[in-house]
PDB file of C-alpha atoms in Angstrom:
ATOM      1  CA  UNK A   1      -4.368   5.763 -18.134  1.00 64.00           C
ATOM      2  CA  UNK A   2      -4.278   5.310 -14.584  1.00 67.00           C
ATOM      3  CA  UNK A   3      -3.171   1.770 -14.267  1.00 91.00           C
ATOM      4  CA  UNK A   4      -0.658  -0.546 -12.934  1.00 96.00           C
ATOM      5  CA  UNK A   5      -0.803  -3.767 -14.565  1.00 97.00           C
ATOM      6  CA  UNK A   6       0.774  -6.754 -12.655  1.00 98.00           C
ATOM      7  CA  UNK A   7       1.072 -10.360 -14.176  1.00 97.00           C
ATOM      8  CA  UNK A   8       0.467 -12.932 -13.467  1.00 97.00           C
ATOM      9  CA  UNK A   9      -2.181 -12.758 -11.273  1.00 97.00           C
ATOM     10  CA  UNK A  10      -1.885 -15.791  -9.477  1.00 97.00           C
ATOM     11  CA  UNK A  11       1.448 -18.382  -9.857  1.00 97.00           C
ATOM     12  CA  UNK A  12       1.988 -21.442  -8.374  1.00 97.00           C
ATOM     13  CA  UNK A  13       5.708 -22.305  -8.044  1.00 96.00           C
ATOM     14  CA  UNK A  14       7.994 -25.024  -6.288  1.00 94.00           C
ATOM     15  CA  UNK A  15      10.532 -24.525  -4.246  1.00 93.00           C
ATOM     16  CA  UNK A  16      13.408 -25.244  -6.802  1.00 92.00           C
ATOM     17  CA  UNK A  17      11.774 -23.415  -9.429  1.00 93.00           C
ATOM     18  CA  UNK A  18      12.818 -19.530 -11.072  1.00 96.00           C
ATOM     19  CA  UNK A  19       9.924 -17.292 -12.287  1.00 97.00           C
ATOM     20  CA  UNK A  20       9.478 -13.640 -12.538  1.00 98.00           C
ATOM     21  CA  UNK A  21       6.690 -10.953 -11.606  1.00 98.00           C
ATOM     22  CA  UNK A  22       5.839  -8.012 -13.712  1.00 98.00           C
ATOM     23  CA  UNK A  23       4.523  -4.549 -13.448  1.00 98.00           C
ATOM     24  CA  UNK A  24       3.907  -1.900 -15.981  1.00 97.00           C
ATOM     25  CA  UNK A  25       2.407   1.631 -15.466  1.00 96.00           C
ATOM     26  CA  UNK A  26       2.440   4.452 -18.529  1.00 93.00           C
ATOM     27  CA  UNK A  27       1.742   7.191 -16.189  1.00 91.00           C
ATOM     28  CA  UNK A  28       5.463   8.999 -16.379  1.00 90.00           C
ATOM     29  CA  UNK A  29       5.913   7.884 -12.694  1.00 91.00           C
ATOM     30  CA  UNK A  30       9.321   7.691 -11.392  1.00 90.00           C
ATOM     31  CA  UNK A  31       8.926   5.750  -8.598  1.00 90.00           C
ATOM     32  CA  UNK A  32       8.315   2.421  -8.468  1.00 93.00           C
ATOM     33  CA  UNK A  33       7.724  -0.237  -5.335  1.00 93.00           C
ATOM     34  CA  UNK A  34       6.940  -3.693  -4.318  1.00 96.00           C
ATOM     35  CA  UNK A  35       5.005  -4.747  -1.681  1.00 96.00           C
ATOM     36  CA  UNK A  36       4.571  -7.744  -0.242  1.00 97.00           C
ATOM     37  CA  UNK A  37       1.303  -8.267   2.387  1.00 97.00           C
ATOM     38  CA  UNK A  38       0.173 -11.848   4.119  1.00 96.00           C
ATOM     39  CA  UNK A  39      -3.367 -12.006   5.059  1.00 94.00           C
ATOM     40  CA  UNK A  40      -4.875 -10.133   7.592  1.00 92.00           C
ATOM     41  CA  UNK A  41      -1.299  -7.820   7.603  1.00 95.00           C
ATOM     42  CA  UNK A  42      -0.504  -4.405   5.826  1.00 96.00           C
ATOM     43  CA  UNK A  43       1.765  -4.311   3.000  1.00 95.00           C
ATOM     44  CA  UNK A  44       5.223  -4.480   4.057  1.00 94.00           C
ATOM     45  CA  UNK A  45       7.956  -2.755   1.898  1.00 92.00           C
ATOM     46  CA  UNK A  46      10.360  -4.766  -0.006  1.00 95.00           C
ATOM     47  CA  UNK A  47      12.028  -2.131  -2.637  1.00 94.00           C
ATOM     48  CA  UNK A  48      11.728   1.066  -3.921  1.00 92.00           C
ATOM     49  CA  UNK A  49      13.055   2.221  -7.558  1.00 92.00           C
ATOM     50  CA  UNK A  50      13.448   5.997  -7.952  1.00 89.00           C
ATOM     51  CA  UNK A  51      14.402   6.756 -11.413  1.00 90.00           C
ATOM     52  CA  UNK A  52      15.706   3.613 -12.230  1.00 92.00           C
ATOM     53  CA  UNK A  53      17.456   3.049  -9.342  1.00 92.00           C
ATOM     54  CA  UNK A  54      17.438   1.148  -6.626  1.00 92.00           C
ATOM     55  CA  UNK A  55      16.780   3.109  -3.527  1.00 87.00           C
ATOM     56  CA  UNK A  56      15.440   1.280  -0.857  1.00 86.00           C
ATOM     57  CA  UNK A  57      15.948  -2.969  -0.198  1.00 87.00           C
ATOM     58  CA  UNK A  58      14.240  -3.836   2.917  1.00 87.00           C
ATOM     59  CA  UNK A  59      16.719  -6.474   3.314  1.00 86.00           C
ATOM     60  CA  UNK A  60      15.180  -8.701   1.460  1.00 93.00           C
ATOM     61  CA  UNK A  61      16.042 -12.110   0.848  1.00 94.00           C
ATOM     62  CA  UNK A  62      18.481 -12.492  -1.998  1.00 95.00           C
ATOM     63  CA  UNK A  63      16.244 -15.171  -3.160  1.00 96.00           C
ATOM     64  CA  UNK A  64      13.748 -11.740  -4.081  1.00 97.00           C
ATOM     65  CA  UNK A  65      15.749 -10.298  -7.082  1.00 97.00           C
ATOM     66  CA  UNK A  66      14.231  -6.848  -8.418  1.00 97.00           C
ATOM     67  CA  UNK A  67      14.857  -5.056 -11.945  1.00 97.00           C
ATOM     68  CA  UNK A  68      13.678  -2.187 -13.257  1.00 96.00           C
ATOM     69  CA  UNK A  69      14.719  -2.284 -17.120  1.00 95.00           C
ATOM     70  CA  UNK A  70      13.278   0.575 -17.813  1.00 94.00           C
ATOM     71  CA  UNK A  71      10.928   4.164 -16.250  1.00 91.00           C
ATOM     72  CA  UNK A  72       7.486   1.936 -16.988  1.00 95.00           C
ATOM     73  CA  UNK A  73       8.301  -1.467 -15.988  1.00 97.00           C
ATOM     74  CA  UNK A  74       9.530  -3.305 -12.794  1.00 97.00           C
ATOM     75  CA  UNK A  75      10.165  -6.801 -12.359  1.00 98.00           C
ATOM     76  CA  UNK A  76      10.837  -9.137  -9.186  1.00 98.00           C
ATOM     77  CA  UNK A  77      12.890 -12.568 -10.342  1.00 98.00           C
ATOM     78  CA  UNK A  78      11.977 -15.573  -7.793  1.00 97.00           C
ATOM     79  CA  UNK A  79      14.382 -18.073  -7.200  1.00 96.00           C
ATOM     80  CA  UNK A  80      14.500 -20.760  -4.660  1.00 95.00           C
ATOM     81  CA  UNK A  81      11.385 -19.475  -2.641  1.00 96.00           C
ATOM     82  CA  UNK A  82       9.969 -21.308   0.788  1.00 96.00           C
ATOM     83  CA  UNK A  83       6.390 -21.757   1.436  1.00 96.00           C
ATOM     84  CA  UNK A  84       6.114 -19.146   4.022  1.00 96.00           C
ATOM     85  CA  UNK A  85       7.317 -16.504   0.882  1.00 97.00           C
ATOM     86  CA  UNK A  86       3.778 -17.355  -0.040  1.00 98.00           C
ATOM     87  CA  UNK A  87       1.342 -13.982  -0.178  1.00 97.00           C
ATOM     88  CA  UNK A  88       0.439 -11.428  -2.366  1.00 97.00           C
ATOM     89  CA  UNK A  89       2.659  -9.389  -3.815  1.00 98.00           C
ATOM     90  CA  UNK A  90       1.664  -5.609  -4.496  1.00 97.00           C
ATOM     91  CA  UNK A  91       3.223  -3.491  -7.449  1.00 97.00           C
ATOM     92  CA  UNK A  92       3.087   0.467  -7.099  1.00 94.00           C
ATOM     93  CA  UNK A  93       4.210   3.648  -8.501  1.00 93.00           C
ATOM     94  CA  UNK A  94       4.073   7.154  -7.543  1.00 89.00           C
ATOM     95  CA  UNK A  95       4.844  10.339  -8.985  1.00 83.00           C
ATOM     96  CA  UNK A  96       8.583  11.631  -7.361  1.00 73.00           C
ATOM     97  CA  UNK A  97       6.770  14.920  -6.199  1.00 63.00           C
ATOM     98  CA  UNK A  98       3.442  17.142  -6.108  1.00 57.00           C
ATOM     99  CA  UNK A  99       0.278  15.941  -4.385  1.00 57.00           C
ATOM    100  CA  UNK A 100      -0.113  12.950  -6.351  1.00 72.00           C
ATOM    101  CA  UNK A 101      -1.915   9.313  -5.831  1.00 79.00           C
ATOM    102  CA  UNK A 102       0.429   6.312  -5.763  1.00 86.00           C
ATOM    103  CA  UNK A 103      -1.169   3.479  -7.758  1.00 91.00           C
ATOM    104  CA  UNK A 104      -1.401  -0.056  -6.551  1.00 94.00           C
ATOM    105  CA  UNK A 105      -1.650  -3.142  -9.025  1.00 96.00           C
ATOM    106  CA  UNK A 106      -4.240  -5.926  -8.461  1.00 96.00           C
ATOM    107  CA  UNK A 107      -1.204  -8.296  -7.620  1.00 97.00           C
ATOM    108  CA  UNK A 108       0.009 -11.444  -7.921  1.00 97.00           C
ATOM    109  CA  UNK A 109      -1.226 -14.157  -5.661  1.00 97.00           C
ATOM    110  CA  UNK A 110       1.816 -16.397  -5.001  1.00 98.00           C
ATOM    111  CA  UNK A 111       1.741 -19.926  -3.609  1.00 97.00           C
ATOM    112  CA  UNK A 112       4.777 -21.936  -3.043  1.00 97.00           C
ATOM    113  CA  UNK A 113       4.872 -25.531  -2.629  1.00 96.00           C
TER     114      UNK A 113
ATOM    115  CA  UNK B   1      12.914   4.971  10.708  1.00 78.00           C
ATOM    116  CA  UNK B   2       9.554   5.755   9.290  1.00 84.00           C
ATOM    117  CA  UNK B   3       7.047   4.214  11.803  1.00 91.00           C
ATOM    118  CA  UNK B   4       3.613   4.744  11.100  1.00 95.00           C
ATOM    119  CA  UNK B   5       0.666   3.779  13.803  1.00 96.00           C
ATOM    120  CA  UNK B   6      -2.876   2.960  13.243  1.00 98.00           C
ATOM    121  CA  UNK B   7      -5.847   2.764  15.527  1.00 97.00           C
ATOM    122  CA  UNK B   8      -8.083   0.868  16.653  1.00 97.00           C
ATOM    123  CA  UNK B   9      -6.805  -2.156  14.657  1.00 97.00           C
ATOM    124  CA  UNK B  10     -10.472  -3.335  14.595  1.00 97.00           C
ATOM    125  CA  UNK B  11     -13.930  -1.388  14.853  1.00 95.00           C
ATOM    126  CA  UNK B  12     -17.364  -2.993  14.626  1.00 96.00           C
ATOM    127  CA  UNK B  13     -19.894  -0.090  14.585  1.00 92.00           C
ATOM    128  CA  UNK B  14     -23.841  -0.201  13.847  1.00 95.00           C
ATOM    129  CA  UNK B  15     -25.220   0.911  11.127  1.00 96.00           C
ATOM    130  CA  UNK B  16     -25.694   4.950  11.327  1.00 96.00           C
ATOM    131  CA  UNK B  17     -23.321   5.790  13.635  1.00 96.00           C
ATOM    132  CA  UNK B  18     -20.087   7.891  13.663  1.00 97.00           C
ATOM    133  CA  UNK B  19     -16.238   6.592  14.274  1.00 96.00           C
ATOM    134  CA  UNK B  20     -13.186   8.319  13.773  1.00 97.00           C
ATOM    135  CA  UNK B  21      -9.773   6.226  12.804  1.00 98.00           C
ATOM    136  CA  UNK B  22      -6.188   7.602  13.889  1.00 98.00           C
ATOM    137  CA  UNK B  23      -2.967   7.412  11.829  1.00 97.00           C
ATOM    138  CA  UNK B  24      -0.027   8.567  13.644  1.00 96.00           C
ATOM    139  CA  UNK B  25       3.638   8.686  11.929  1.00 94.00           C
ATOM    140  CA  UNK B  26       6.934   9.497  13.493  1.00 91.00           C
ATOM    141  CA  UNK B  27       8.926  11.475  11.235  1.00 85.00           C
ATOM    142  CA  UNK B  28       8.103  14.412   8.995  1.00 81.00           C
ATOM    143  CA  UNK B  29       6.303  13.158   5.588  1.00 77.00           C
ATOM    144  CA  UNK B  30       5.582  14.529   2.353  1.00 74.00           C
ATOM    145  CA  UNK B  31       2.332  12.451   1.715  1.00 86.00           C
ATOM    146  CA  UNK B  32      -0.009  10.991   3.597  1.00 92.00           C
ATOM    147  CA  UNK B  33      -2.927   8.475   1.907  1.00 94.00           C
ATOM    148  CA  UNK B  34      -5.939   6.439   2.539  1.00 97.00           C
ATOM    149  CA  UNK B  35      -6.532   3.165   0.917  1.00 96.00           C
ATOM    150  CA  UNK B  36      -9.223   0.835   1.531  1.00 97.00           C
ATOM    151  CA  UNK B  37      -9.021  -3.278   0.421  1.00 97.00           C
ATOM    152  CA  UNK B  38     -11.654  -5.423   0.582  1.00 96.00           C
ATOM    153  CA  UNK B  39     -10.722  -9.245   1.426  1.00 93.00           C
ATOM    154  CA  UNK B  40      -8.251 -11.046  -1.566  1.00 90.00           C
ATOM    155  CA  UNK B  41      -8.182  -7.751  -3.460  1.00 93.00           C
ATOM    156  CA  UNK B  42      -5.994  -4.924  -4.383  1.00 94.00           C
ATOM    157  CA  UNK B  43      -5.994  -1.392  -2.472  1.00 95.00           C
ATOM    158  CA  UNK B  44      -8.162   1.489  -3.794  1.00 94.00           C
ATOM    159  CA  UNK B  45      -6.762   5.134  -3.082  1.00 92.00           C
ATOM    160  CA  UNK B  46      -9.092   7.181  -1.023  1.00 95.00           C
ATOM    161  CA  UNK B  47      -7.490  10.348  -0.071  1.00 94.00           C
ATOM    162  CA  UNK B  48      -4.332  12.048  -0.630  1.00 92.00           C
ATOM    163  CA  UNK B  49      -3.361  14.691   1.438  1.00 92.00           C
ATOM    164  CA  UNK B  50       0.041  16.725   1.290  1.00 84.00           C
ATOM    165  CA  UNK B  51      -0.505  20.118   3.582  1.00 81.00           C
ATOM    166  CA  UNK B  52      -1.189  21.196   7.334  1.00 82.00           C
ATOM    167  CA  UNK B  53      -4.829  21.465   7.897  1.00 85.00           C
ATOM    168  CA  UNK B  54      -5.737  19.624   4.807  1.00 90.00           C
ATOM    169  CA  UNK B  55      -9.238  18.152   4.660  1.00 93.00           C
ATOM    170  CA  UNK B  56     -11.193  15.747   2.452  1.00 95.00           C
ATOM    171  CA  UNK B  57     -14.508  14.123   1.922  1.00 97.00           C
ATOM    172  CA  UNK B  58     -16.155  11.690  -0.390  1.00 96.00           C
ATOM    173  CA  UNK B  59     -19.194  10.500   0.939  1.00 96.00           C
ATOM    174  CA  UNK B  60     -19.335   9.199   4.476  1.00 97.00           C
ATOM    175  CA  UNK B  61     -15.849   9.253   4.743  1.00 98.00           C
ATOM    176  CA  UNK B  62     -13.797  12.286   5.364  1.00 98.00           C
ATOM    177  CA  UNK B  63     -10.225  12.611   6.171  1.00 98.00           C
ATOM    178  CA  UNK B  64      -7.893  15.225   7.689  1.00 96.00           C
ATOM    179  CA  UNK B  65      -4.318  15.937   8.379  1.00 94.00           C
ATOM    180  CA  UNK B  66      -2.590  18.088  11.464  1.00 93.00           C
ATOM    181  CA  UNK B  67       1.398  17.953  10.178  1.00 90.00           C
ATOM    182  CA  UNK B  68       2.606  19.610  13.174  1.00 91.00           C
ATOM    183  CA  UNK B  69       1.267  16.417  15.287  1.00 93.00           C
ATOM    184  CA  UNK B  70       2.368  14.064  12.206  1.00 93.00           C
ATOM    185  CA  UNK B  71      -1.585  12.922  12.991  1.00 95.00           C
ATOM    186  CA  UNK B  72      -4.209  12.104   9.921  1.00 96.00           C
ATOM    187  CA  UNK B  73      -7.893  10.879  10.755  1.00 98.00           C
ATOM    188  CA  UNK B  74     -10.574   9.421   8.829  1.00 98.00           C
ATOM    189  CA  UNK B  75     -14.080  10.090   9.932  1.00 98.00           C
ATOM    190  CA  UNK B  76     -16.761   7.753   9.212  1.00 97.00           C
ATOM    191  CA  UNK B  77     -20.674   9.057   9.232  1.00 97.00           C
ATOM    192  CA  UNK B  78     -23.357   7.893   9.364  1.00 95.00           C
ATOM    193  CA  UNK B  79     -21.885   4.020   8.607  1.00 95.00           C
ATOM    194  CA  UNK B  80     -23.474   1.761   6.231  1.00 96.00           C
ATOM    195  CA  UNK B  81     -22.724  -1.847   5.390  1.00 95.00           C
ATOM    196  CA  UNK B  82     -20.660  -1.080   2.284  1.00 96.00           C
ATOM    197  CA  UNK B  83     -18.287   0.685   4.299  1.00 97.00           C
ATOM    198  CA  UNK B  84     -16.944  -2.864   5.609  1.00 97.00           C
ATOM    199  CA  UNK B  85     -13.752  -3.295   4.825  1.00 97.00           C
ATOM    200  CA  UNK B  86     -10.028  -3.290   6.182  1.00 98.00           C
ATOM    201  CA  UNK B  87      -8.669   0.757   5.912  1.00 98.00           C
ATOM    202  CA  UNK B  88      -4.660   1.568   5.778  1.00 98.00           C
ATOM    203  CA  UNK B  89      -2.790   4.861   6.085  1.00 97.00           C
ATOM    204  CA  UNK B  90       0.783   4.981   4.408  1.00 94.00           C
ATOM    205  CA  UNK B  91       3.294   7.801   4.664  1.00 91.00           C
ATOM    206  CA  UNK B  92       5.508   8.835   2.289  1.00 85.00           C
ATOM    207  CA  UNK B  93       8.704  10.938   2.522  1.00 79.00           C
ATOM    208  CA  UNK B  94      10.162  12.323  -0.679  1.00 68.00           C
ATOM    209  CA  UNK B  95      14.225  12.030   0.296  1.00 71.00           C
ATOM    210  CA  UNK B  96      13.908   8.237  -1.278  1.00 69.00           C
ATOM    211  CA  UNK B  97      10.308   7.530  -1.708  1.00 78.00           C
ATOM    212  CA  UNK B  98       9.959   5.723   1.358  1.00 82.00           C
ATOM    213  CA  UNK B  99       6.122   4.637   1.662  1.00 86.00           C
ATOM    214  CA  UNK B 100       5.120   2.835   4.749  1.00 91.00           C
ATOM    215  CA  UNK B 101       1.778   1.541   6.023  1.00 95.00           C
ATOM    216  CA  UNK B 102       0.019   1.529   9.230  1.00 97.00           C
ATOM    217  CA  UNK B 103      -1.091  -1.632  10.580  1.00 97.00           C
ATOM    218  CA  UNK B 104      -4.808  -1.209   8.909  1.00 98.00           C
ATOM    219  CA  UNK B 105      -8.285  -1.137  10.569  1.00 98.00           C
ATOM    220  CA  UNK B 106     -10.703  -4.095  10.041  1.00 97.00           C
ATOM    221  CA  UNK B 107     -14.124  -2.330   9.713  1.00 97.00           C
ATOM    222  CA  UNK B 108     -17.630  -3.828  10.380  1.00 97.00           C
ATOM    223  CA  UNK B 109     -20.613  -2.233   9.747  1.00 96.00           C
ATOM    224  CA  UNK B 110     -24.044  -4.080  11.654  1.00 94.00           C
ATOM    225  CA  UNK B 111     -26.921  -3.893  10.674  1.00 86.00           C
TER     226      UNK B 111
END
């Protein structure tokens, strides 16, 4: 199993409204990111997860709240979002070593209004 | 900081022809990969490549890495249509798993 599985895949949300993304991967990977990318830009890094852990925060808004409950899933609680947080938003993981792929989700295609 | 530099930022070749695509990073990485994503989808691994020297095909497309001038390419031949499509390189650096991306090459293949 190879995958990354992000839902939802697209979410509509206002601007006073709280919802969550999710990400899964059974691969053992200890590493775990998310991405967000506008169109016609590369993904841009918003956190990394090593091990459960927090590791990198791209300082993010604190509206963008991350968790990573456990080695196979990673979650990003939305709160309070504007419309220009609109874009897709790219789950990945990586192995922590070795000359290993790191797997990107299909993401989730986020529109706020 | 990780900085990683792609160019050109957009190529439009004809159909047949060779083009090589640059990926330049500023500190010294672990990883280097290629991804392609085609327009409102996900990114698809290409290559991964970890040592000095290291080379890699599938297909057209074959990609390279010189460590020692933190420099990766990815050689097109012989383009076809199919090949359209927007290409990134990312870097990563094992200290904290910091992956970056360059700024991506928007690909056209003509006819």
């Amino acid at each position: 199993d190879t995958e990354v599985t992000q839902t939802p895949k697209h979410l509509v949300m206002g601007m006073t409204n709280k919802k969550s993304l999710k990400c899964e991967q059974h691969m053992g990977h200890r590493a775990m990111y998310w991405y967000k990318q506008k169109a016609k830009k590369p993904p841009e890094l918003m956190f990394v997860y090593s091990y459960e852990k927090l590791s990198i925060n791209e300082s993010v808004p604190s509206r963008f709240s991350p968790e990573c409950p456990n080695s196979s899933l990673l979650n990003l609680h939305l709160h309070a979002l504007q419309p220009e947080d609109s874009a897709l938003y790219l789950c990945a993981s990586s192995q922590t070593g070795g000359l290993t792929e790191a797997f990107f989700g299909q993401g989730t295609r986020l529109t706020v209004v | 900081e990780l900085k990683v530099e792609q160019n050109p930022l957009f190529l439009s070749m004809q159909e047949g022809k060779n083009y090589t695509i640059y990926c330049n990073y500023s500190t010294t990485s672990d990883r280097l990969y290629w991804y392609r994503q085609d327009p409102g989808k996900s990114l698809e691994s290409l290559f991964v490549l970890l040592s000095n020297g290291a080379v890699k095909q599938e297909g057209r497309l074959m990609a390279s890495l010189d460590t020692k001038a933190r420099l990766s390419t990815l050689h097109i031949t012989a383009a076809v249509h199919d090949l359209s499509a927007t290409y990134f390189c990312a870097v990563l650096t094992y200290n904290n798993n910091d992956m970056r991306f360059g700024a991506g090459t928007r690909l056209t293949v003509k006819p």
